[in-house]
Short mmCIF file of C-alpha atoms in Angstrom, two decimals:
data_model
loop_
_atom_site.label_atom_id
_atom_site.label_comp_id
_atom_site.label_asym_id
_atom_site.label_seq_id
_atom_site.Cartn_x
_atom_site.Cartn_y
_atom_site.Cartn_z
CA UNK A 1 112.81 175.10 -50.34
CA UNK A 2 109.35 173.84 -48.83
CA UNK A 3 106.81 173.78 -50.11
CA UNK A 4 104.08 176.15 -49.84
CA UNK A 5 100.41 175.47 -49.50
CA UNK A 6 98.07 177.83 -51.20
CA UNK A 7 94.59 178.99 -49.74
CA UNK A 8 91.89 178.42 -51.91
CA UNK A 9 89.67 180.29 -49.56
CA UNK A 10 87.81 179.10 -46.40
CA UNK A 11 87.27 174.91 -46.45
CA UNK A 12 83.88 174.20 -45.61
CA UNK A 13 83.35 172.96 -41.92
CA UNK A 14 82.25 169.28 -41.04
CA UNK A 15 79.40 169.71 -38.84
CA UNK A 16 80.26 168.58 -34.87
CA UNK A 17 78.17 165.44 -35.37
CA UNK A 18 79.55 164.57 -38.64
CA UNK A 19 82.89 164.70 -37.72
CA UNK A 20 81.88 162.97 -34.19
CA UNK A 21 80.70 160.12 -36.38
CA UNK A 22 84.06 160.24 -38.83
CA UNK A 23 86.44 159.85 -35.38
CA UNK A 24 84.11 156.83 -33.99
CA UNK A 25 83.77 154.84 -36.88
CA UNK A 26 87.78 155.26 -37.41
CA UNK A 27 88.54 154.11 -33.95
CA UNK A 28 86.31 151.18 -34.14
CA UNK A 29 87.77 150.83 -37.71
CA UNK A 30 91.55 150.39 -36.35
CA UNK A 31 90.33 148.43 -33.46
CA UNK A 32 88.20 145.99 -35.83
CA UNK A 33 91.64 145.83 -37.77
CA UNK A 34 93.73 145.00 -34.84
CA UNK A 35 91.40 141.98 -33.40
CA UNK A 36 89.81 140.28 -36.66
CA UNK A 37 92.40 141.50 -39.29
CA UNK A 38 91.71 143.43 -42.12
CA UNK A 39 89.73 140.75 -44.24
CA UNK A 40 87.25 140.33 -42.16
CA UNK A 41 86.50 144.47 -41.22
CA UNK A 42 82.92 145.39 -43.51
CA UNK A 43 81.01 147.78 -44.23
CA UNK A 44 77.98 146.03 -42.07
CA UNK A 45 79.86 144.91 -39.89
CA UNK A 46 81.83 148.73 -38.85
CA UNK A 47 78.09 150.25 -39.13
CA UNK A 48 76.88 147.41 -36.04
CA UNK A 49 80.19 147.54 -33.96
CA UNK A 50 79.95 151.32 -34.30
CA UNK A 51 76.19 151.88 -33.16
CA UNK A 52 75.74 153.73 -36.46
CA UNK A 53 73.21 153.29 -39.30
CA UNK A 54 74.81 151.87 -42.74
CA UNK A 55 73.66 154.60 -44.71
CA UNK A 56 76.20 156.70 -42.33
CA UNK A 57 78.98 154.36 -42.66
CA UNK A 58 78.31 154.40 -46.51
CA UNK A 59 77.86 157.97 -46.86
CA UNK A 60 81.39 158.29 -44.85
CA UNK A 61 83.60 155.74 -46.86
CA UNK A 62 81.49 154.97 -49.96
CA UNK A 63 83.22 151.74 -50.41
CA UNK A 64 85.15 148.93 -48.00
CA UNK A 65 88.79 150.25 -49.89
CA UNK A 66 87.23 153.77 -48.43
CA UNK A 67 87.69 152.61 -44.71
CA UNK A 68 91.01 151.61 -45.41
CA UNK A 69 92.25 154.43 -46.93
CA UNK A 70 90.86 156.89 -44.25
CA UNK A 71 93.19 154.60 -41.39
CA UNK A 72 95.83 154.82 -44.08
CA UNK A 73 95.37 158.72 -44.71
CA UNK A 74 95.27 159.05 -40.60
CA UNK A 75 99.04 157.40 -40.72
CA UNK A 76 100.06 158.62 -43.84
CA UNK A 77 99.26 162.72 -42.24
CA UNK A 78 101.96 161.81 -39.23
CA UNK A 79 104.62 160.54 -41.88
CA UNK A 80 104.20 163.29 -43.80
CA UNK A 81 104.34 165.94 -41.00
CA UNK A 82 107.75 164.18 -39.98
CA UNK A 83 108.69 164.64 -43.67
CA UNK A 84 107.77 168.85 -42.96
CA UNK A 85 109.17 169.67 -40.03
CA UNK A 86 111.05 166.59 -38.56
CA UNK A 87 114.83 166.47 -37.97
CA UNK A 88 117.12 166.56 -40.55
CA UNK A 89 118.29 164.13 -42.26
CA UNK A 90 114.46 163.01 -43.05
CA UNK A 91 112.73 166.83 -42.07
CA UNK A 92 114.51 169.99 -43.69
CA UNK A 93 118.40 171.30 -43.22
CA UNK A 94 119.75 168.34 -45.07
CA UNK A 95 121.35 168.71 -48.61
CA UNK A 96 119.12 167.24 -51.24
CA UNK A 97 120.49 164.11 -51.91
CA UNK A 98 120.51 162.97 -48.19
CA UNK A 99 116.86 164.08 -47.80
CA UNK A 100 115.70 161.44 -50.66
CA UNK A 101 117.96 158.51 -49.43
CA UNK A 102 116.78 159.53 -45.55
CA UNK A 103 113.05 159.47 -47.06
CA UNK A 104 113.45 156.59 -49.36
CA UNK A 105 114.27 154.42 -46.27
CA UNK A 106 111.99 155.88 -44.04
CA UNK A 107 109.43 155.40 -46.53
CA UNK A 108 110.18 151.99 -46.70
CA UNK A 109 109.93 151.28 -43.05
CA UNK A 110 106.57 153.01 -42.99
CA UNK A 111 105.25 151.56 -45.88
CA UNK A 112 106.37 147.85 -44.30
CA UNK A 113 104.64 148.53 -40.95
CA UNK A 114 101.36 149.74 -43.05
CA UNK A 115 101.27 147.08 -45.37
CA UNK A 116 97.70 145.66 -44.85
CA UNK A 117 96.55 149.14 -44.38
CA UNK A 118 97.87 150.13 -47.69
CA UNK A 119 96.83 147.23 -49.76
CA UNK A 120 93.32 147.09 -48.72
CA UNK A 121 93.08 151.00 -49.00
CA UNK A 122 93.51 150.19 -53.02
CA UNK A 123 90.44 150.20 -54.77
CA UNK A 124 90.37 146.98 -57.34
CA UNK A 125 88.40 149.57 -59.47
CA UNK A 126 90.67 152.51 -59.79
CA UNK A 127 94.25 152.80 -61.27
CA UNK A 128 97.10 152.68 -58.48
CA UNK A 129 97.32 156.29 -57.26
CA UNK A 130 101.42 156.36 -57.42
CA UNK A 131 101.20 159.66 -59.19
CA UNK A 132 99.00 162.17 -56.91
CA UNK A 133 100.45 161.07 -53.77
CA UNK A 134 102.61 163.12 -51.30
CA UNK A 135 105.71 161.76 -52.20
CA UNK A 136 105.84 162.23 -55.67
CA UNK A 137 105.46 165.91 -54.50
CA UNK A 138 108.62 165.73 -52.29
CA UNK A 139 110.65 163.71 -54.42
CA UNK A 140 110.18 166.18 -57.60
CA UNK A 141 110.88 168.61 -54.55
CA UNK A 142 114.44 167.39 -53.86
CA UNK A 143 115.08 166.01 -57.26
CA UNK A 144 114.59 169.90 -58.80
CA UNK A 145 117.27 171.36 -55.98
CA UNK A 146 119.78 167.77 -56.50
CA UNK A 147 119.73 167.37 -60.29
CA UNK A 148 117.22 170.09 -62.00
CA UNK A 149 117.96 169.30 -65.71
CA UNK A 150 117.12 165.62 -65.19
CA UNK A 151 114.12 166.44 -62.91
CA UNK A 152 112.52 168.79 -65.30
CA UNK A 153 109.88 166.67 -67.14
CA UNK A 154 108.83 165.06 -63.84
CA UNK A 155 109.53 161.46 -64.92
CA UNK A 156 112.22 160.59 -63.36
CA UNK A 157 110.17 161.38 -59.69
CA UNK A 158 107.04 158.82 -60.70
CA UNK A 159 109.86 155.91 -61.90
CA UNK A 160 111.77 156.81 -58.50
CA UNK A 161 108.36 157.22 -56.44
CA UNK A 162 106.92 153.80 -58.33
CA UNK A 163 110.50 151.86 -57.46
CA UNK A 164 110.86 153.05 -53.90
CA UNK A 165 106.48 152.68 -52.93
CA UNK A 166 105.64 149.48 -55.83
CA UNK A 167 107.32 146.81 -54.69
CA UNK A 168 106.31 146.96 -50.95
CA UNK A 169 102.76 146.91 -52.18
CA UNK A 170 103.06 144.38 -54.81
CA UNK A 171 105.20 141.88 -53.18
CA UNK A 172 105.12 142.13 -49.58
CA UNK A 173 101.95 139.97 -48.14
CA UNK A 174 101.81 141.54 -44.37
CA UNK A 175 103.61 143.65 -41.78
CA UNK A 176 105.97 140.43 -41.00
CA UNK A 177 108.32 141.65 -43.73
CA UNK A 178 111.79 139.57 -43.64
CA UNK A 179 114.14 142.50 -42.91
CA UNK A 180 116.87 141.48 -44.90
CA UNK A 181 114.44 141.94 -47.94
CA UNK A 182 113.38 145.46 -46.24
CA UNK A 183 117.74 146.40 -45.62
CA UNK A 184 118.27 145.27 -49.45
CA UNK A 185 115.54 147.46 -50.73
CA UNK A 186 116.69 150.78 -48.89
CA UNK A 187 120.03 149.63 -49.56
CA UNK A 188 119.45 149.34 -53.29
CA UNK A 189 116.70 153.05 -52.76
CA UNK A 190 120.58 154.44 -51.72
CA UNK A 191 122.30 153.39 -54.64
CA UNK A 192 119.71 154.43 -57.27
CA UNK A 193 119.37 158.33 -55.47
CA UNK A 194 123.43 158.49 -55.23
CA UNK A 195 123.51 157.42 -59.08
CA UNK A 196 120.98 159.68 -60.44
CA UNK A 197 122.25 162.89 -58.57
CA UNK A 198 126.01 161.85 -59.82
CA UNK A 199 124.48 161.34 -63.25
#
């Protein structure tokens, strides 16, 4: 079963010119990114390349983790929306267990090619957001129709979430990822799903 969003009424619009400014300053984000790497992208420095005032820029992001994790959250929306409605095995019509090694690797792969996206998107000042992601969501998801009595308290999704999305974030330094290190870490996602469902 997938899931269901549930209206909480009418979201407020962002006026034309706000959300003008929000597209601009993410495009000149991604290209600051892709020319002077991530270390060097600022909060003065998007607000000059962009045309815009600071306050804007600061308004927008609130912090320099905050322009990270709105190119993050762009990338992060087409994952997920594979994740939805994508073929199977990743996207629905697979049995459970499939769908969680499919999006374990998957997850991986994206997670590798967004490294520096998603390491500078974490704020130094706030706790690791592993549990109020997206995938904790679909994990519990496919954990509840796999193995429901072991997926009731909702543990066992954060440990398999904080394996599978921890030690990409931790350990790996930039996109260049050795892939044998990225083929032994889906390999071992594989064998930790096929246990738990058997279990």
């Amino acid at each position: 079963m997938e899931p269901v969003g549930l209206s909480l009424g009418q979201p407020r619009e962002e006026r034309a010119d706000a959300a003008r400014n929000r597209a601009h300053l993410i495009e000149v984000a991604r290209e600051m990114v892709a020319e002077l790497g991530a270390d060097k992208v600022t909060m003065d420095g998007l607000a000059e390349r962009a045309g815009l005032g600071k306050g804007t820029v600061f308004r927008r992001f609130r912090t320099r983790a905050g322009i990270f994790h709105a190119l993050f959250d762009e990338e992060e929306r087409r994952f997920q929306q594979r994740v939805l409605s994508g073929p199977p095995p990743l996207g629905p019509g697979a049995p459970a267990v499939e769908r969680l090694v499919a999006f374990g690797r998957a997850r991986l792969e994206f997670l590798v090619e967004h490294t520096i996206l998603a390491r500078a998107a974490l704020d130094p000042g706030k706790p690791v957001p592993v549990g109020d992601g997206p995938s904790l969501f679909h994990v519990q998801m496919l954990l509840n129709e796999a193995c429901p009595e072991a997926a009731a308290s909702g543990t066992l999704a954060l440990q398999l979430v904080a394996a599978l999305e921890g030690p990409i974030l931790l350990y790996l330094q930039s996109a260049d990822a050795p892939s044998p290190m990225v083929d032994d870490l889906s390999a071992s996602w594989q064998v930790l799903v096929e246990r738990v469902a058997a279990s």
